[in-house]
Amino acid sequence: MACVPGIPWAALALGVALVEFLRGGDIELAARDVRYGVLLTGGSLLAGALMGLVLAGGLALASRVITRPWGLTVTGALLAALVFPAEIAVVAIGTDGAVAQLGTTFLAWPCMTVVAAAHSTDIVGRTRRRTWLWASGPVPGERPSPVADSA
């Protein structure tokens, strides 16, 4: 959830820094753009780790109380909506509050909330609709199929 809005701006900042440096332009501007790229990359990764911990931990705790899949979906959406402003703060710091970057990141907020809500039951382990989240094997709590005696 975190790197989707932040990493493109980091790549753009590093690309601009490279152009400024190679063109023989303002070295101070190139250094500032490198700093922004590093802030955006590191901050997005840190915000992503924080978001993952809060989202997975909150869903794990909620799954002990909430039994319906739609309840976990709503819980995942609420948790995602609460933790995504960390990425907005990273983009604000890494771009000096640039309006276009903040606006795009702000527009990604509801999209990321929907994505987290859609995957919340899989994250908790209640469903296995998204197979890429799971290793092969039986669902926990599922009994293995009996083997027929061939003798």
Tab-separated table of C-alpha atoms in Angstrom:
chain	number	residue	atom	x	y	z
A	1	MET	CA	0.000	0.000	0.000
A	2	ALA	CA	2.766	2.420	0.793
A	3	CYS	CA	5.156	2.198	-2.101
A	4	VAL	CA	2.563	2.616	-4.848
A	5	PRO	CA	2.240	6.403	-4.447
A	6	GLY	CA	5.748	7.162	-3.133
A	7	ILE	CA	8.143	5.191	-5.315
A	8	PRO	CA	7.182	6.820	-8.659
A	9	TRP	CA	7.941	10.251	-7.179
A	10	ALA	CA	11.247	8.915	-5.826
A	11	ALA	CA	12.181	7.579	-9.270
A	12	LEU	CA	11.286	10.922	-10.816
A	13	ALA	CA	13.401	12.816	-8.273
A	14	LEU	CA	16.397	10.538	-8.851
A	15	GLY	CA	15.981	10.839	-12.625
A	16	VAL	CA	15.931	14.635	-12.402
A	17	ALA	CA	19.023	14.528	-10.181
A	18	LEU	CA	20.837	12.392	-12.746
A	19	VAL	CA	19.917	14.780	-15.562
A	20	GLU	CA	21.040	17.797	-13.539
A	21	PHE	CA	24.352	16.131	-12.696
A	22	LEU	CA	25.109	14.866	-16.219
A	23	ARG	CA	24.131	18.103	-17.874
A	24	GLY	CA	26.551	19.994	-15.685
A	25	GLY	CA	23.792	22.006	-14.118
A	26	ASP	CA	23.169	22.930	-10.544
A	27	ILE	CA	24.898	20.388	-8.295
A	28	GLU	CA	23.008	21.725	-5.286
A	29	LEU	CA	19.687	21.019	-7.040
A	30	ALA	CA	20.874	17.516	-7.959
A	31	ALA	CA	21.866	16.845	-4.337
A	32	ARG	CA	18.453	18.040	-3.147
A	33	ASP	CA	16.708	15.739	-5.609
A	34	VAL	CA	18.816	12.779	-4.467
A	35	ARG	CA	17.859	13.603	-0.876
A	36	TYR	CA	14.171	13.692	-1.865
A	37	GLY	CA	14.484	10.362	-3.682
A	38	VAL	CA	16.114	8.708	-0.695
A	39	LEU	CA	13.533	10.207	1.696
A	40	LEU	CA	10.668	9.015	-0.474
A	41	THR	CA	12.079	5.516	-0.943
A	42	GLY	CA	13.095	4.945	2.663
A	43	GLY	CA	10.018	6.644	4.050
A	44	SER	CA	7.691	4.639	1.818
A	45	LEU	CA	9.351	1.391	2.836
A	46	LEU	CA	9.161	2.334	6.513
A	47	ALA	CA	5.531	3.441	6.178
A	48	GLY	CA	4.763	0.181	4.381
A	49	ALA	CA	6.249	-1.874	7.203
A	50	LEU	CA	4.277	0.138	9.749
A	51	MET	CA	1.076	-0.223	7.731
A	52	GLY	CA	1.593	-3.958	7.333
A	53	LEU	CA	2.151	-4.454	11.038
A	54	VAL	CA	-0.897	-2.429	12.009
A	55	LEU	CA	-3.120	-3.951	9.348
A	56	ALA	CA	-2.096	-7.583	9.904
A	57	GLY	CA	-2.003	-7.217	13.687
A	58	GLY	CA	-5.354	-5.480	13.818
A	59	LEU	CA	-6.935	-8.074	11.549
A	60	ALA	CA	-5.444	-10.910	13.592
A	61	LEU	CA	-6.903	-9.447	16.786
A	62	ALA	CA	-10.245	-8.689	15.141
A	63	SER	CA	-10.509	-12.218	13.725
A	64	ARG	CA	-10.770	-13.553	17.265
A	65	VAL	CA	-13.993	-11.592	17.775
A	66	ILE	CA	-15.430	-11.127	14.286
A	67	THR	CA	-16.672	-14.298	12.620
A	68	ARG	CA	-18.233	-13.000	9.405
A	69	PRO	CA	-16.084	-12.292	6.332
A	70	TRP	CA	-17.833	-8.954	5.715
A	71	GLY	CA	-16.901	-7.875	9.256
A	72	LEU	CA	-13.246	-8.550	8.530
A	73	THR	CA	-13.575	-6.697	5.243
A	74	VAL	CA	-14.954	-3.628	7.019
A	75	THR	CA	-12.252	-3.893	9.703
A	76	GLY	CA	-9.543	-4.119	7.041
A	77	ALA	CA	-10.959	-1.074	5.283
A	78	LEU	CA	-11.065	0.955	8.508
A	79	LEU	CA	-7.526	-0.022	9.477
A	80	ALA	CA	-6.219	0.787	6.009
A	81	ALA	CA	-7.986	4.142	6.028
A	82	LEU	CA	-6.389	4.937	9.382
A	83	VAL	CA	-2.810	3.974	8.492
A	84	PHE	CA	-2.532	5.309	4.927
A	85	PRO	CA	-1.947	8.930	6.067
A	86	ALA	CA	1.568	7.767	7.009
A	87	GLU	CA	2.325	7.552	3.282
A	88	ILE	CA	0.740	10.960	2.698
A	89	ALA	CA	3.087	12.372	5.356
A	90	VAL	CA	6.092	10.724	3.667
A	91	VAL	CA	5.167	12.226	0.305
A	92	ALA	CA	4.600	15.628	1.923
A	93	ILE	CA	8.051	15.556	3.532
A	94	GLY	CA	9.816	14.064	0.492
A	95	THR	CA	8.391	16.579	-1.990
A	96	ASP	CA	8.261	19.713	0.174
A	97	GLY	CA	4.475	19.652	0.001
A	98	ALA	CA	4.174	19.679	-3.798
A	99	VAL	CA	0.525	19.940	-4.745
A	100	ALA	CA	0.517	17.448	-7.658
A	101	GLN	CA	2.297	14.736	-5.701
A	102	LEU	CA	0.156	15.222	-2.601
A	103	GLY	CA	-3.023	15.317	-4.673
A	104	THR	CA	-2.168	12.078	-6.436
A	105	THR	CA	-1.271	10.394	-3.168
A	106	PHE	CA	-4.466	11.661	-1.568
A	107	LEU	CA	-6.476	10.214	-4.473
A	108	ALA	CA	-4.761	6.850	-3.944
A	109	TRP	CA	-6.075	6.705	-0.358
A	110	PRO	CA	-9.545	5.290	-1.187
A	111	CYS	CA	-8.076	2.911	-3.763
A	112	MET	CA	-5.622	1.464	-1.270
A	113	THR	CA	-8.403	1.182	1.314
A	114	VAL	CA	-10.486	-0.883	-1.107
A	115	VAL	CA	-7.506	-3.117	-1.926
A	116	ALA	CA	-6.831	-3.768	1.766
A	117	ALA	CA	-10.511	-4.484	2.383
A	118	ALA	CA	-10.667	-6.923	-0.523
A	119	HIS	CA	-7.672	-8.888	0.765
A	120	SER	CA	-8.415	-8.764	4.489
A	121	THR	CA	-10.128	-12.153	4.758
A	122	ASP	CA	-7.223	-13.757	2.909
A	123	ILE	CA	-4.711	-12.025	5.175
A	124	VAL	CA	-6.443	-13.449	8.248
A	125	GLY	CA	-6.704	-16.882	6.666
A	126	ARG	CA	-10.474	-17.212	6.482
A	127	THR	CA	-10.536	-17.666	2.710
A	128	ARG	CA	-8.105	-18.740	0.041
A	129	ARG	CA	-9.544	-16.940	-2.957
A	130	ARG	CA	-6.222	-15.305	-3.758
A	131	THR	CA	-3.871	-18.233	-4.147
A	132	TRP	CA	-0.746	-16.099	-4.508
A	133	LEU	CA	-1.017	-15.290	-0.770
A	134	TRP	CA	-0.835	-18.920	0.250
A	135	ALA	CA	1.587	-21.794	0.088
A	136	SER	CA	0.235	-25.070	-1.206
A	137	GLY	CA	-1.309	-27.406	1.323
A	138	PRO	CA	-4.536	-27.895	3.229
A	139	VAL	CA	-6.414	-25.068	4.875
A	140	PRO	CA	-5.680	-24.934	8.645
A	141	GLY	CA	-8.370	-26.867	10.487
A	142	GLU	CA	-9.311	-28.869	7.390
A	143	ARG	CA	-9.069	-32.635	7.715
A	144	PRO	CA	-7.054	-34.509	5.115
A	145	SER	CA	-9.088	-36.645	2.758
A	146	PRO	CA	-9.192	-40.300	3.726
A	147	VAL	CA	-7.074	-42.632	1.646
A	148	ALA	CA	-8.905	-45.626	0.201
A	149	ASP	CA	-7.480	-48.986	1.102
A	150	SER	CA	-6.177	-50.578	-2.060
A	151	ALA	CA	-5.584	-54.036	-0.609
